[in-house]
């Protein structure tokens, strides 16, 4: 059975390094249909039944940039068997923002917690078990650059694809946002959708790409609009920003539980160094 693995993540998360480590030199390079965004696909060198599709680097699945639209269309329309989400562990807060969105697509997600060599060198600690519990998906620590952890990662990727288990989102937003999402999910326009939560959240955000083609039934559109406006009034914010804030709340909670950062200490010798450097730099002013 062929398995399609979508390699997705932020720019600079190490996607290309991972893609090269997985596929070696055998790769097909072209463009995504209709746009001049490079598309790469190749087979995993240890198992030719596993195809890796390299998606454009993105920070979000919102519909604003060409890269976001290409990645999002691929994930929604082509339905890969599993998403291999590259996360730069040394920049974990920012990287997990995209992860929270990908976990809502109804596709198994395996996180490659990359750049662990950098995290370890800094002396920071990430409790992977706790992070797995907060997010509700498989996580494997790797270093794409040093080619560490890659076999263990790919074992999990293949397992997740074969199990076909539809992932359950492990985190929830605040009560009134959840209640609005729930009400939207239960309208006849959304209730028959395959991926109700994703669709309801996108409608809540008034996502223009989804609204372009989505067909509302009866007066669902008006009713849903009043559900959204009520939450916007109580949060004093627009619905898209409300969801962004909620995602960061989820990430903050996960990080507080799973990540231990070394406090940056400024030693006396660093201070003296800096004073000396400043004096030396300042010298020409006095001569
Ligand atoms: P992309 O933009 O996601 O394709 O990221 P790249 O694969 O181009 O990687 C961005 C930079 O991070 C490059 O300089 C890589 O050499 C470096 N990099 C990738 N993976 C690792 C890693 O595990 N550890 C370290 N230290 N650097 C890495
Ligand atoms: Mg790249």
Coordinates of C-alpha atoms and ligand atoms in Angstrom, one line a residue:
X1 CA 0.0 0.0 0.0
X2 CA 1.3 3.4 -0.9
X3 CA 1.5 6.0 1.8
X4 CA 1.4 9.7 1.1
X5 CA 3.2 11.8 3.7
X6 CA 2.8 15.6 3.6
X7 CA 5.9 17.3 4.9
X8 CA 4.6 20.6 6.4
X9 CA 6.0 23.3 8.7
X10 CA 7.2 26.8 9.1
X11 CA 9.9 28.2 6.8
X12 CA 13.3 27.4 8.3
X13 CA 11.9 24.5 10.4
X14 CA 14.3 22.1 8.6
X15 CA 11.9 20.8 6.0
X16 CA 14.4 20.7 3.1
X17 CA 17.1 19.1 5.4
X18 CA 14.6 16.5 6.4
X19 CA 13.3 16.0 2.8
X20 CA 16.9 15.4 1.6
X21 CA 17.6 13.0 4.5
X22 CA 14.5 11.0 3.8
X23 CA 14.6 10.9 0.0
X24 CA 18.4 11.1 -0.8
X25 CA 18.8 12.3 -4.3
X26 CA 15.8 10.6 -5.9
X27 CA 13.3 13.4 -6.1
X28 CA 10.8 14.9 -8.6
X29 CA 10.8 18.6 -8.7
X30 CA 8.2 20.7 -10.5
X31 CA 5.7 23.4 -9.7
X32 CA 2.3 23.2 -7.9
X33 CA -0.6 23.4 -10.4
X34 CA -1.3 26.9 -11.6
X35 CA 1.4 28.6 -9.5
X36 CA 5.1 29.0 -9.6
X37 CA 5.6 27.6 -6.1
X38 CA 8.1 24.7 -6.3
X39 CA 6.7 21.2 -5.6
X40 CA 9.0 18.4 -4.6
X41 CA 8.1 14.8 -4.1
X42 CA 10.2 11.7 -3.7
X43 CA 10.2 8.3 -2.1
X44 CA 11.5 7.4 1.4
X45 CA 14.8 5.7 0.7
X46 CA 14.2 2.9 3.2
X47 CA 10.6 2.1 2.0
X48 CA 9.7 3.0 -1.6
X49 CA 6.0 2.7 -0.8
X50 CA 6.2 5.9 1.3
X51 CA 5.9 9.0 -0.8
X52 CA 7.0 12.3 0.7
X53 CA 5.4 15.5 -0.6
X54 CA 7.2 18.7 0.4
X55 CA 4.7 21.5 1.0
X56 CA 5.6 25.2 0.9
X57 CA 6.8 26.6 4.2
X58 CA 4.0 28.4 6.0
X59 CA 3.1 30.0 9.4
X60 CA -0.6 29.4 9.2
X61 CA -3.4 27.7 7.2
X62 CA -5.1 31.1 6.7
X63 CA -5.9 32.0 3.1
X64 CA -3.7 35.0 2.7
X65 CA -0.5 33.9 0.9
X66 CA 0.1 31.7 -2.1
X67 CA 2.1 29.3 0.0
X68 CA -0.8 29.0 2.5
X69 CA -3.4 28.4 -0.2
X70 CA -1.2 25.7 -1.9
X71 CA -0.5 23.9 1.3
X72 CA -4.1 24.1 2.5
X73 CA -5.6 23.0 -0.8
X74 CA -3.3 20.0 -0.9
X75 CA -4.2 19.0 2.7
X76 CA -7.9 19.5 2.2
X77 CA -8.4 18.1 -1.3
X78 CA -5.7 15.5 -1.7
X79 CA -6.0 14.1 1.8
X80 CA -2.5 12.7 2.5
X81 CA -2.4 9.7 4.8
X82 CA -0.4 11.5 7.4
X83 CA 1.1 15.0 8.0
X84 CA 4.7 15.0 9.1
X85 CA 4.9 18.4 10.9
X86 CA 8.4 19.8 11.2
X87 CA 8.6 21.9 14.4
X88 CA 11.7 23.9 15.2
X89 CA 12.0 23.0 18.9
X90 CA 14.2 26.0 19.5
X91 CA 11.3 28.2 18.4
X92 CA 8.6 26.1 19.7
X93 CA 5.9 28.7 20.5
X94 CA 5.8 30.1 17.1
X95 CA 6.0 26.7 15.3
X96 CA 3.1 25.2 17.3
X97 CA 0.7 27.8 16.0
X98 CA 0.5 26.0 12.6
X99 CA 0.4 22.7 14.5
X100 CA -2.8 23.6 16.3
X101 CA -4.4 24.2 12.9
X102 CA -3.2 21.1 11.3
X103 CA -4.5 19.0 14.2
X104 CA -8.0 20.1 13.2
X105 CA -7.9 18.8 9.6
X106 CA -8.9 15.2 10.6
X107 CA -5.6 13.8 9.2
X108 CA -3.1 12.0 11.5
X109 CA -0.3 14.3 12.5
X110 CA 3.2 13.3 13.6
X111 CA 5.4 16.0 14.9
X112 CA 9.1 15.9 14.2
X113 CA 10.5 17.9 17.1
X114 CA 13.5 19.2 15.1
X115 CA 16.7 21.0 16.1
X116 CA 16.8 19.1 19.4
X117 CA 20.6 19.4 19.2
X118 CA 20.1 23.2 19.6
X119 CA 17.7 22.8 22.5
X120 CA 20.0 20.4 24.3
X121 CA 23.0 22.7 23.8
X122 CA 21.1 25.6 25.4
X123 CA 20.2 23.3 28.3
X124 CA 16.5 23.6 27.8
X125 CA 14.3 20.6 28.4
X126 CA 11.2 19.4 26.6
X127 CA 9.0 16.8 28.3
X128 CA 7.7 15.0 25.2
X129 CA 5.2 12.9 27.0
X130 CA 3.5 16.0 28.5
X131 CA 3.5 17.7 25.2
X132 CA 1.9 14.7 23.5
X133 CA -0.8 14.8 26.1
X134 CA -1.5 18.5 25.6
X135 CA -1.6 18.3 21.8
X136 CA -3.0 14.7 21.3
X137 CA -0.5 13.6 18.6
X138 CA 2.7 11.6 18.2
X139 CA 5.9 13.5 18.7
X140 CA 9.5 12.3 18.0
X141 CA 12.6 14.2 18.8
X142 CA 15.0 14.6 15.9
X143 CA 17.9 16.5 14.5
X144 CA 17.5 16.6 10.7
X145 CA 20.9 18.1 10.3
X146 CA 22.6 15.4 12.2
X147 CA 20.2 12.7 10.9
X148 CA 19.3 11.7 14.4
X149 CA 15.9 10.1 15.3
X150 CA 14.8 9.8 11.7
X151 CA 14.1 6.0 11.6
X152 CA 12.1 6.2 14.8
X153 CA 10.2 9.2 13.3
X154 CA 9.4 7.3 10.1
X155 CA 8.2 4.3 12.0
X156 CA 5.6 6.5 13.8
X157 CA 4.7 8.2 10.5
X158 CA 4.0 4.8 8.8
X159 CA 2.1 3.5 11.9
X160 CA -0.1 6.6 12.1
X161 CA -0.9 6.4 8.4
X162 CA -1.7 2.7 8.5
X163 CA -3.9 2.9 11.7
X164 CA -6.2 5.4 9.9
X165 CA -7.2 6.6 13.3
X166 CA -8.9 10.0 13.0
X167 CA -7.2 12.2 15.4
X168 CA -9.3 13.8 18.2
X169 CA -8.3 17.3 19.0
X170 CA -6.9 17.2 22.6
X171 CA -7.3 20.9 23.4
X172 CA -10.3 23.1 23.7
X173 CA -10.7 26.9 23.4
X174 CA -12.5 29.0 26.1
X175 CA -16.1 28.2 26.9
X176 CA -18.1 30.7 24.8
X177 CA -15.9 30.1 21.8
X178 CA -16.4 26.3 22.1
X179 CA -20.1 26.8 22.5
X180 CA -20.3 28.9 19.3
X181 CA -18.2 26.3 17.4
X182 CA -20.5 23.6 18.7
X183 CA -23.7 25.5 17.6
X184 CA -22.2 26.2 14.2
X185 CA -21.2 22.5 13.9
X186 CA -24.8 21.4 14.6
X187 CA -26.5 23.6 11.9
X188 CA -27.7 21.6 9.0
X189 CA -25.2 23.4 6.7
X190 CA -22.3 22.0 8.7
X191 CA -23.5 18.8 10.4
X192 CA -23.1 16.7 7.3
X193 CA -19.6 17.9 6.6
X194 CA -16.9 15.3 7.0
X195 CA -14.7 17.6 9.1
X196 CA -17.2 19.6 11.2
X197 CA -14.8 21.2 13.7
X198 CA -12.5 22.5 11.0
X199 CA -15.4 23.8 8.9
X200 CA -17.1 25.4 12.0
X201 CA -13.9 27.2 13.1
X202 CA -13.3 28.5 9.6
X203 CA -16.9 29.8 9.3
X204 CA -16.5 31.4 12.8
X205 CA -13.3 33.1 11.5
X206 CA -15.2 34.2 8.3
X207 CA -12.5 32.6 6.3
X208 CA -12.9 34.1 2.8
X209 CA -11.5 31.0 1.0
X210 CA -14.0 28.7 2.6
X211 CA -16.9 31.2 2.3
X212 CA -16.3 31.6 -1.5
X213 CA -17.6 28.1 -2.1
X214 CA -19.5 27.0 1.0
X215 CA -23.2 26.6 0.6
X216 CA -25.4 27.5 3.6
X217 CA -28.8 26.0 4.0
X218 CA -32.0 27.9 5.0
X219 CA -31.1 31.0 7.1
X220 CA -28.1 29.3 8.6
X221 CA -25.9 32.1 7.4
X222 CA -27.8 34.8 9.3
X223 CA -28.2 32.7 12.4
X224 CA -24.5 31.8 12.4
X225 CA -23.6 35.5 11.9
X226 CA -25.5 36.4 15.1
X227 CA -23.7 33.6 17.0
X228 CA -20.4 35.0 15.9
X229 CA -21.3 38.6 16.7
X230 CA -22.3 37.7 20.2
X231 CA -18.9 36.3 21.0
X232 CA -17.2 39.2 19.3
X233 CA -19.1 41.6 21.5
X234 CA -18.2 39.8 24.7
X235 CA -14.5 39.5 23.7
X236 CA -14.4 43.0 22.2
X237 CA -12.5 41.6 19.3
X238 CA -13.0 40.3 15.8
X239 CA -13.6 36.5 15.4
X240 CA -10.4 35.8 13.5
X241 CA -8.3 37.4 16.3
X242 CA -10.3 35.6 18.9
X243 CA -9.3 32.3 17.4
X244 CA -5.7 33.4 17.1
X245 CA -5.6 34.4 20.8
X246 CA -7.2 31.1 21.8
X247 CA -4.6 29.2 19.9
X248 CA -1.8 31.0 21.7
X249 CA -3.6 30.2 25.0
X250 CA -3.5 26.5 24.1
X251 CA 0.2 26.8 23.2
X252 CA 1.1 28.7 26.4
X253 CA -0.6 26.0 28.5
X254 CA 1.2 23.3 26.6
X255 CA 4.6 25.0 26.9
X256 CA 4.1 25.8 30.6
X257 CA 3.5 22.1 31.2
X258 CA 6.2 20.6 29.0
X259 CA 9.0 23.1 28.4
X260 CA 11.7 24.0 30.9
X261 CA 13.9 26.9 29.8
X262 CA 17.2 27.7 31.3
X263 CA 17.1 31.2 32.8
X264 CA 19.5 33.5 31.0
X265 CA 22.1 34.4 33.5
X266 CA 24.4 37.4 32.9
X267 CA 27.6 36.6 34.7
X268 CA 29.9 39.3 36.2
X269 CA 32.6 38.4 33.6
X270 CA 30.1 39.0 30.7
X271 CA 29.3 42.4 32.3
X272 CA 33.0 43.3 32.5
X273 CA 33.6 42.2 28.9
X274 CA 30.8 44.4 27.7
X275 CA 32.1 47.4 29.7
X276 CA 35.6 46.9 28.2
X277 CA 34.1 46.4 24.7
X278 CA 32.1 49.6 25.0
X279 CA 35.1 51.6 26.3
X280 CA 37.2 50.3 23.4
X281 CA 34.4 51.2 20.9
X282 CA 33.9 54.6 22.5
X283 CA 37.6 55.4 22.4
X284 CA 37.8 57.1 19.0
X285 CA 35.2 59.7 20.2
X286 CA 37.7 61.0 22.8
X287 CA 40.8 61.1 20.6
Ligands
LIG1 P1 13.2 24.8 5.6 O1 13.1 26.3 5.3 O2 12.1 24.4 6.5 O3 13.3 24.0 4.3 O4 14.6 24.7 6.4 P2 16.0 24.1 6.0 O5 16.0 22.7 5.9 O6 16.5 24.9 4.9 O7 16.8 24.5 7.3 C1 17.0 25.8 7.8 C2 18.3 25.9 8.5 O8 18.3 25.1 9.7 C3 19.5 25.3 7.7 O9 20.6 26.1 7.9 C4 19.7 23.9 8.2 O10 21.0 23.5 8.1 C5 19.4 24.1 9.7 N1 18.8 22.9 10.3 C6 17.9 22.0 9.9 N2 17.7 21.0 10.8 C7 18.5 21.2 11.8 C8 18.8 20.6 13.0 O11 18.2 19.5 13.4 N3 19.7 21.1 13.8 C9 20.4 22.3 13.5 N4 21.3 22.7 14.4 N5 20.2 22.9 12.4 C10 19.3 22.4 11.5
LIG2 MG1 13.1 24.6 2.3

